[in-house]
Coordinates of C-alpha atoms and ligand atoms in Angstrom, one line a residue:
X1 CA 2.0 -17.7 -23.6
X2 CA 0.2 -18.3 -20.3
X3 CA 0.7 -16.6 -16.9
X4 CA -1.0 -17.4 -13.7
X5 CA -1.1 -14.6 -11.1
X6 CA -1.7 -15.1 -7.4
X7 CA -3.4 -12.0 -5.9
X8 CA -5.9 -9.5 -7.4
X9 CA -4.6 -6.5 -5.5
X10 CA -3.3 -3.5 -7.3
X11 CA -0.2 -5.2 -8.6
X12 CA -1.9 -8.4 -9.8
X13 CA -4.7 -6.6 -11.5
X14 CA -2.4 -4.2 -13.4
X15 CA -0.1 -7.0 -14.4
X16 CA -3.1 -9.1 -15.6
X17 CA -4.4 -6.2 -17.7
X18 CA -1.1 -5.3 -19.3
X19 CA -0.2 -9.0 -20.1
X20 CA -3.7 -9.5 -21.5
X21 CA -3.4 -6.5 -23.7
X22 CA 0.0 -8.0 -24.9
X23 CA -1.8 -11.1 -26.0
X24 CA -1.0 -13.4 -23.0
X25 CA -3.5 -15.8 -21.7
X26 CA -3.8 -14.9 -18.0
X27 CA -5.5 -16.6 -15.1
X28 CA -5.8 -14.3 -12.0
X29 CA -6.4 -16.1 -8.7
X30 CA -7.6 -14.1 -5.6
X31 CA -8.2 -15.7 -2.3
X32 CA -10.8 -13.2 -1.0
X33 CA -14.4 -13.7 -2.3
X34 CA -14.5 -10.3 -4.0
X35 CA -12.6 -7.0 -4.1
X36 CA -11.7 -6.0 -0.6
X37 CA -13.2 -2.8 0.9
X38 CA -10.5 -2.3 3.5
X39 CA -7.8 0.3 3.5
X40 CA -7.4 4.0 4.1
X41 CA -6.5 7.1 2.1
X42 CA -3.2 6.7 0.2
X43 CA -1.2 9.3 -1.5
X44 CA -0.5 8.5 -5.1
X45 CA 2.6 10.1 -6.6
X46 CA 6.0 9.0 -7.9
X47 CA 6.7 6.4 -10.5
X48 CA 3.1 5.2 -10.6
X49 CA 1.9 8.5 -12.0
X50 CA 3.8 8.3 -15.3
X51 CA 3.1 4.5 -15.5
X52 CA -0.7 5.1 -15.0
X53 CA -0.7 7.9 -17.6
X54 CA 1.2 5.6 -20.0
X55 CA -1.2 2.6 -19.7
X56 CA -4.4 4.8 -19.6
X57 CA -5.2 4.3 -15.9
X58 CA -4.6 7.9 -14.7
X59 CA -7.9 9.4 -15.7
X60 CA -9.8 6.6 -13.9
X61 CA -7.7 7.2 -10.8
X62 CA -8.1 11.0 -11.0
X63 CA -11.9 10.6 -11.2
X64 CA -11.9 8.6 -7.9
X65 CA -9.5 11.0 -6.1
X66 CA -10.4 13.2 -3.1
X67 CA -9.4 16.8 -2.7
X68 CA -7.4 17.3 0.4
X69 CA -6.8 20.9 1.4
X70 CA -4.4 20.4 4.3
X71 CA -2.9 17.9 6.7
X72 CA -3.7 19.2 10.2
X73 CA -2.0 17.9 13.4
X74 CA -4.3 18.4 16.4
X75 CA -4.0 18.1 20.2
X76 CA -6.5 16.2 22.4
X77 CA -8.8 19.3 22.5
X78 CA -8.8 19.4 18.7
X79 CA -6.6 22.5 18.4
X80 CA -4.3 22.6 15.4
X81 CA -0.7 22.4 16.5
X82 CA 0.8 22.4 12.9
X83 CA -0.6 22.4 9.4
X84 CA 0.9 21.2 6.1
X85 CA -0.7 22.8 3.0
X86 CA -1.5 20.0 0.5
X87 CA -0.6 22.0 -2.6
X88 CA 2.8 22.4 -1.2
X89 CA 2.8 18.7 -0.4
X90 CA 2.0 18.0 -4.0
X91 CA 5.0 20.1 -5.0
X92 CA 7.2 18.0 -2.7
X93 CA 5.9 14.9 -4.5
X94 CA 6.9 16.2 -7.9
X95 CA 3.7 18.0 -8.9
X96 CA 1.2 15.3 -9.4
X97 CA -0.4 13.9 -6.3
X98 CA -3.7 12.1 -5.9
X99 CA -5.4 11.2 -2.6
X100 CA -7.1 7.9 -3.1
X101 CA -8.8 5.2 -1.0
X102 CA -6.9 1.9 -1.5
X103 CA -10.1 0.1 -2.5
X104 CA -10.8 2.8 -5.1
X105 CA -7.4 2.2 -6.7
X106 CA -8.2 -1.5 -6.8
X107 CA -11.6 -0.8 -8.3
X108 CA -10.1 1.4 -11.0
X109 CA -7.6 -1.4 -11.9
X110 CA -10.4 -4.0 -12.0
X111 CA -12.6 -1.8 -14.2
X112 CA -9.7 -1.3 -16.6
X113 CA -9.7 -5.1 -17.2
X114 CA -12.6 -4.4 -19.5
X115 CA -10.1 -3.0 -22.0
X116 CA -8.7 -6.5 -22.6
X117 CA -10.4 -8.6 -25.3
X118 CA -12.9 -11.0 -23.7
X119 CA -11.5 -14.3 -22.4
X120 CA -7.9 -13.3 -22.3
X121 CA -7.8 -12.6 -18.6
X122 CA -9.9 -14.9 -16.4
X123 CA -10.3 -13.7 -12.8
X124 CA -11.3 -16.1 -10.0
X125 CA -12.3 -14.8 -6.5
X126 CA -12.4 -17.2 -3.6
X127 CA -9.4 -19.0 -5.2
X128 CA -6.4 -19.2 -2.8
X129 CA -3.2 -20.5 -4.2
X130 CA -2.3 -23.3 -1.7
X131 CA 0.7 -24.9 -3.2
X132 CA 3.2 -24.2 -5.9
X133 CA 5.6 -26.2 -8.0
X134 CA 7.9 -24.1 -10.1
X135 CA 10.7 -25.3 -12.3
X136 CA 12.8 -23.9 -15.2
X137 CA 10.1 -25.2 -17.6
X138 CA 6.9 -23.8 -16.0
X139 CA 4.8 -23.5 -12.9
X140 CA 1.9 -25.5 -11.6
X141 CA -0.3 -24.1 -8.7
X142 CA -3.0 -25.8 -6.7
X143 CA -6.0 -23.7 -5.9
X144 CA -7.8 -24.4 -2.6
X145 CA -11.2 -23.5 -4.0
X146 CA -14.0 -24.6 -3.9
X147 CA -13.7 -25.9 -6.4
X148 CA -10.2 -27.2 -6.0
X149 CA -8.2 -27.0 -9.1
X150 CA -4.7 -27.2 -10.6
X151 CA -3.4 -24.5 -13.0
X152 CA -0.4 -24.9 -15.2
X153 CA 1.3 -22.0 -16.9
X154 CA 4.5 -20.8 -18.5
X155 CA 4.9 -18.3 -15.7
X156 CA 3.7 -17.7 -12.2
X157 CA 3.6 -14.2 -10.8
X158 CA 3.2 -14.0 -7.0
X159 CA 1.4 -10.7 -6.5
X160 CA -0.1 -11.9 -3.2
X161 CA 1.0 -9.1 -0.9
X162 CA 3.3 -8.7 2.1
X163 CA 2.3 -12.1 3.6
X164 CA 2.7 -13.8 0.2
X165 CA 2.0 -17.5 0.2
X166 CA 3.9 -17.9 -3.2
X167 CA 7.0 -16.4 -1.5
X168 CA 6.7 -18.8 1.4
X169 CA 6.3 -21.8 -0.9
X170 CA 9.1 -20.9 -3.4
X171 CA 11.5 -18.7 -1.6
X172 CA 11.2 -19.6 2.1
X173 CA 9.4 -18.4 5.3
X174 CA 8.2 -14.9 5.9
X175 CA 10.5 -14.5 8.9
X176 CA 13.5 -14.5 6.4
X177 CA 12.3 -11.5 4.5
X178 CA 9.9 -9.4 6.7
X179 CA 11.6 -6.3 8.3
X180 CA 9.1 -4.9 10.9
X181 CA 9.3 -1.2 11.5
X182 CA 8.1 -1.4 15.1
X183 CA 4.6 -0.2 14.3
X184 CA 1.2 -1.5 13.4
X185 CA -1.4 0.3 11.2
X186 CA -5.1 -0.2 11.2
X187 CA -7.8 1.3 9.0
X188 CA -11.6 1.2 8.8
X189 CA -14.5 3.3 7.4
X190 CA -17.5 4.4 9.5
X191 CA -20.7 6.3 8.7
X192 CA -20.8 9.3 10.9
X193 CA -22.5 12.5 9.5
X194 CA -21.4 14.7 12.4
X195 CA -17.6 13.9 12.1
X196 CA -17.9 14.0 8.4
X197 CA -19.2 17.6 8.4
X198 CA -16.6 18.7 10.9
X199 CA -13.4 17.9 9.0
X200 CA -14.3 18.2 5.3
X201 CA -11.2 18.5 3.0
X202 CA -8.8 18.3 5.8
X203 CA -6.6 15.3 6.8
X204 CA -6.7 15.3 10.6
X205 CA -3.9 13.6 12.5
X206 CA -3.4 13.6 16.2
X207 CA -0.1 15.2 17.3
X208 CA 0.8 12.4 19.7
X209 CA 3.7 10.2 20.8
X210 CA 3.9 6.5 20.0
X211 CA 0.4 6.4 18.5
X212 CA -1.5 8.5 16.0
X213 CA -5.1 8.6 14.9
X214 CA -6.1 10.1 11.6
X215 CA -9.3 10.7 9.8
X216 CA -10.6 12.0 6.5
X217 CA -14.2 12.8 5.5
X218 CA -15.4 10.8 2.5
X219 CA -18.4 11.2 0.2
X220 CA -21.8 10.0 1.6
X221 CA -21.3 10.8 5.3
X222 CA -18.5 8.4 5.8
X223 CA -15.2 8.9 7.6
X224 CA -12.0 7.0 6.8
X225 CA -10.1 6.2 10.1
X226 CA -6.4 5.4 10.2
X227 CA -4.6 4.3 13.4
X228 CA -0.8 3.8 13.7
X229 CA 0.8 2.6 17.0
X230 CA 4.1 1.4 18.3
X231 CA 4.5 -2.3 18.4
X232 CA 8.2 -2.7 19.3
X233 CA 8.2 -6.4 19.8
X234 CA 6.3 -7.2 16.7
X235 CA 8.0 -10.0 14.9
X236 CA 5.3 -11.3 12.6
X237 CA 2.5 -9.7 10.8
X238 CA -0.3 -11.9 12.1
X239 CA -1.2 -11.8 15.8
X240 CA -2.7 -14.7 17.8
X241 CA -6.2 -14.6 19.0
X242 CA -6.4 -11.0 20.2
X243 CA -9.4 -9.1 18.8
X244 CA -8.0 -6.2 16.7
X245 CA -10.9 -3.9 17.8
X246 CA -10.2 -4.5 21.5
X247 CA -6.5 -3.9 20.9
X248 CA -7.2 -0.6 19.2
X249 CA -9.5 0.5 21.9
X250 CA -6.9 -0.2 24.5
X251 CA -4.1 1.5 22.6
X252 CA -6.0 4.6 21.7
X253 CA -8.1 5.6 24.7
X254 CA -7.4 9.1 25.9
X255 CA -6.7 10.8 22.6
X256 CA -9.8 12.9 22.8
X257 CA -13.5 12.7 21.9
X258 CA -13.0 12.4 18.2
X259 CA -10.9 9.3 18.5
X260 CA -13.2 7.9 21.2
X261 CA -16.1 8.2 18.7
X262 CA -14.1 6.5 16.0
X263 CA -13.2 3.6 18.3
X264 CA -16.8 3.3 19.4
X265 CA -17.8 2.7 15.8
X266 CA -14.8 0.5 14.9
X267 CA -15.9 -2.8 13.2
X268 CA -14.8 -6.0 14.9
X269 CA -12.2 -6.9 12.2
X270 CA -10.6 -3.7 10.8
X271 CA -7.6 -3.9 8.5
X272 CA -4.8 -4.2 11.1
X273 CA -1.3 -5.2 10.1
X274 CA 2.3 -4.9 10.9
X275 CA 4.1 -1.9 9.3
X276 CA 7.0 -3.6 7.6
X277 CA 9.2 -3.9 4.5
X278 CA 10.0 -7.0 2.5
X279 CA 13.7 -7.3 1.7
X280 CA 14.9 -10.2 -0.5
X281 CA 18.2 -11.0 -2.3
X282 CA 16.3 -12.2 -5.4
X283 CA 12.8 -12.0 -6.7
X284 CA 12.7 -14.8 -9.2
X285 CA 13.2 -18.5 -9.0
X286 CA 12.7 -20.6 -12.1
X287 CA 9.5 -19.5 -13.8
X288 CA 8.2 -17.7 -10.7
X289 CA 8.6 -14.0 -10.0
X290 CA 7.3 -11.9 -7.2
X291 CA 5.7 -8.5 -7.7
X292 CA 4.5 -5.6 -5.6
X293 CA 4.5 -6.0 -1.8
X294 CA 5.3 -9.7 -2.1
X295 CA 8.9 -8.9 -3.0
X296 CA 9.4 -5.2 -2.2
X297 CA 6.9 -3.8 0.3
X298 CA 8.0 -0.3 1.1
X299 CA 5.5 0.3 4.0
X300 CA 3.1 3.2 4.4
X301 CA 6.0 5.3 5.7
X302 CA 7.2 5.6 2.1
X303 CA 3.7 6.4 0.9
X304 CA 4.2 4.8 -2.4
X305 CA 2.8 1.2 -2.1
X306 CA 0.0 1.7 -4.6
X307 CA 2.2 3.8 -7.0
X308 CA 5.0 1.3 -7.0
X309 CA 2.5 -1.6 -7.4
X310 CA 1.2 0.0 -10.7
X311 CA 4.6 1.1 -12.0
X312 CA 6.2 -2.3 -11.2
X313 CA 3.4 -4.3 -12.8
X314 CA 3.4 -2.2 -15.9
X315 CA 7.2 -2.5 -16.3
X316 CA 7.1 -6.3 -15.8
X317 CA 4.4 -6.6 -18.5
X318 CA 6.3 -4.4 -20.9
X319 CA 9.3 -6.6 -20.5
X320 CA 7.3 -9.8 -21.0
X321 CA 5.2 -8.5 -23.8
X322 CA 7.5 -9.5 -26.7
X323 CA 8.3 -12.9 -25.2
X324 CA 7.1 -15.7 -27.5
X325 CA 8.8 -18.8 -26.0
X326 CA 9.5 -20.3 -22.6
X327 CA 13.2 -19.9 -22.9
X328 CA 12.9 -16.1 -23.1
X329 CA 11.1 -15.9 -19.7
X330 CA 13.9 -16.3 -17.2
X331 CA 16.1 -13.6 -18.9
X332 CA 13.1 -11.3 -19.1
X333 CA 12.5 -11.7 -15.3
X334 CA 16.2 -11.0 -14.6
X335 CA 15.8 -7.8 -16.7
X336 CA 12.8 -6.8 -14.7
X337 CA 14.6 -7.1 -11.5
X338 CA 17.7 -5.3 -12.7
X339 CA 15.6 -2.3 -13.7
X340 CA 13.0 -2.3 -10.9
X341 CA 15.1 -3.1 -7.8
X342 CA 16.9 0.3 -7.5
X343 CA 13.5 2.1 -7.5
X344 CA 12.1 -0.2 -4.7
X345 CA 15.2 0.1 -2.7
X346 CA 15.3 3.9 -2.9
X347 CA 11.7 4.0 -1.7
X348 CA 12.4 1.6 1.1
X349 CA 15.3 3.7 2.3
X350 CA 13.1 6.8 2.2
X351 CA 10.5 5.0 4.3
X352 CA 12.9 4.0 6.9
X353 CA 14.2 7.6 7.1
X354 CA 10.7 8.9 7.7
X355 CA 10.0 6.7 10.7
X356 CA 10.7 9.0 13.6
X357 CA 9.0 12.0 12.0
X358 CA 5.9 9.9 11.0
X359 CA 5.5 8.5 14.5
X360 CA 7.5 10.4 17.1
X361 CA 8.8 8.3 20.0
X362 CA 9.3 11.2 22.4
X363 CA 8.6 14.9 22.9
X364 CA 11.8 15.9 21.2
X365 CA 10.9 14.1 18.0
X366 CA 7.4 15.6 18.1
X367 CA 8.8 19.1 18.6
X368 CA 11.1 18.5 15.6
X369 CA 8.2 17.5 13.4
X370 CA 6.3 20.6 14.4
X371 CA 9.3 22.7 13.7
X372 CA 9.8 21.2 10.3
X373 CA 6.2 21.6 9.3
X374 CA 6.1 25.2 10.5
X375 CA 9.3 25.9 8.5
X376 CA 7.8 24.7 5.3
X377 CA 7.4 28.2 4.0
X378 CA 11.1 28.9 4.2
X379 CA 12.8 28.8 0.8
X380 CA 15.0 25.9 0.1
X381 CA 13.6 23.7 2.9
X382 CA 11.1 21.8 0.7
X383 CA 13.3 18.8 0.0
X384 CA 14.2 18.4 3.7
X385 CA 10.6 18.5 4.6
X386 CA 9.7 15.9 2.0
X387 CA 12.4 13.6 3.2
X388 CA 11.7 14.0 6.9
X389 CA 7.9 14.1 7.0
X390 CA 6.9 11.7 4.3
X391 CA 10.1 10.0 3.3
X392 CA 9.4 10.6 -0.3
X393 CA 11.5 9.9 -3.2
X394 CA 11.7 13.1 -5.4
X395 CA 12.3 12.8 -9.0
Ligands
FAD401 C1 -7.1 -5.3 2.6 C2 -5.9 -4.5 2.4 C3 -5.9 -3.2 2.9 C4 -4.8 -2.4 2.7 N1 -4.8 -1.1 3.2 C5 -3.7 -0.3 3.1 C6 -3.7 1.0 3.5 O1 -4.8 1.4 4.0 N2 -2.7 1.8 3.3 C7 -1.6 1.3 2.6 O2 -0.6 2.0 2.4 N3 -1.5 0.1 2.2 C8 -2.6 -0.8 2.4 N4 -2.5 -2.0 1.9 C9 -1.3 -2.5 1.1 C10 -1.4 -1.8 -0.2 O3 -2.6 -2.2 -0.9 C11 -0.1 -2.4 -1.0 O4 1.0 -1.8 -0.4 C12 0.0 -1.9 -2.4 O5 -1.2 -1.7 -2.9 C13 0.7 -3.0 -3.1 O6 -0.3 -4.0 -3.5 P1 0.0 -5.4 -3.9 O7 -1.0 -5.7 -5.0 O8 1.4 -5.8 -4.1 O9 -0.5 -6.2 -2.6 P2 -1.9 -6.3 -1.8 O10 -2.7 -5.0 -2.0 O11 -1.6 -6.7 -0.5 O12 -2.7 -7.4 -2.6 C14 -2.4 -8.8 -2.5 C15 -3.6 -9.6 -2.9 O13 -3.3 -11.0 -2.8 C16 -4.3 -11.7 -2.2 N5 -3.7 -13.0 -1.7 C17 -3.0 -13.2 -0.6 N6 -2.7 -14.5 -0.6 C18 -3.2 -15.1 -1.6 C19 -3.2 -16.5 -2.1 N7 -2.6 -17.4 -1.4 N8 -3.9 -16.8 -3.2 C20 -4.5 -15.8 -3.9 N9 -4.6 -14.5 -3.5 C21 -3.9 -14.2 -2.4 C22 -4.8 -10.8 -1.1 O14 -6.1 -11.1 -0.7 C23 -4.7 -9.4 -1.8 O15 -5.9 -9.1 -2.5 C24 -3.6 -2.9 2.1 C25 -3.6 -4.2 1.5 C26 -4.8 -5.0 1.7 C27 -4.8 -6.4 1.1

C-alpha cells in the first residue's frame, strides 16, 4: 500500500514512520526547504506521552527536554507577582510533563525515521503540494517543486498544518473551518548571554493585560522569546504586507527593559500566526484524510498541539497498519475519526476555557489569575488551576 503525506511537521513525520514500520510505501512531501527552526517552548503532556512511549519516541524527546523550575509572572520592573511551581504543574498534567522546543520535537521525529528500513519512507523537502485529486479509488497530488512532479497513491494524508492546502483543495476554504481566538502568537530565538544568565530554569511571563511576553533561557547563550497579543478583528491567519517585526515592536513597547531587548534582537520574520482552532464536520473525503492541526488544531491555549500530533498520527497508523487493499482504507479512516475526534474536541474545549486566564483582557481577569496561582497550595484546588490556567485535559 502507498501513502503520500503532505507536511513533514510533527504529525506528518510520525505518521510516515509508523506507516513505514507497518510496511507501507510512504512519500512525505514538505514545502519548506528543510526542517523549520521556528517555534517556542511547548509543554508535552497528555495523550502524546503514552503514544510516544509506545512507539519508542519518548526517550528521544526526554533527551531534548529542558528543565523548567517555575513559571514566574513579572511586572515591568521585573518583580515577581505570582509564581507557579513546575513540579506542581507536572502533577496537574498527570505526572509526565516535558518542556520542549517545537523544532526539537520535529528533529526527534525526523531522527526516528532511521528506524524504518531504507527506502520505505521517501522524504522530499522543497516539495509543496499544489493540487490534489482525490476519489474513492485513490489520490493524485501535484508537487510544485522544482522539479515539478505528480504522485499517485492509495491514500493521501494532509498533515500540512493549520493553513492546510490539502484541506483547501479537498474540503473547502480555510474561512469555513478556522475559528480565531482573538489573539496572535509570535516566537523567535535570540543569542543574548546576559538575558540567558538572568533567567535560567525559569519561564518568565509578563503579568500584563491584552499582551504577554515570555522568555526562557536555552543552552548555548540563547533565549527563546514568545509573544502573545490581542488581535480581536483577526479573521485570517495570514496578514497582508505588514512586517511582523514592526508589528511586534509596536504592540510590545513599554513592557520593560527585558522585552525591549528582545524586540531589538527580533529577526525580520519571526514565527507569527493567528491563535486559532480548526473545527470541521468531517476529516475524510474519499481516500484523503486530514491529520494534526490540519483538521483539529487546538491552539497553544490547550498546550497540547505537539502531544496530539504524535498521538493522533500513531493512532492513524495503527488503524491503517493491517490494511492490505484499497477497499479497506475508507472504513479505516472512519474508524480513526470515530476514535480520535472526542480527544481533539475535549482539548479544544479546554483551550477555549483557558483563554481569559491565559491572556487577561482587564484588571479583574489579571487579578483572578494571580489569585488562582497563589492559591495553588490549597488542597483540592489543583484541578481548578489546571483548567483555568492552562486549560489542560486531565486523564
Ligand atoms: C514553523 C512553525 C512554528 C510553530 N511554532 C509553534 C509554537 O511555537 N508553539 C505551538 O504551540 N505551536 C507551534 N506550531 C504549531 C505546532 O507545531 C502544531 O500545533 C503541532 O505540532 C501540530 O503539528 P502538525 O504537524 O499538525 O502541523 P505543523 O507543525 O504546522 O506542520 C505542518 C507542516 O506542513 C508543511 N506544509 C504546509 N503546507 C504544505 C504544502 N502545501 N505541501 C507540503 N507541505 C506543507 C509546513 O511547512 C509544516 O512543516 C508551529 C508550527 C510551525 C510550522
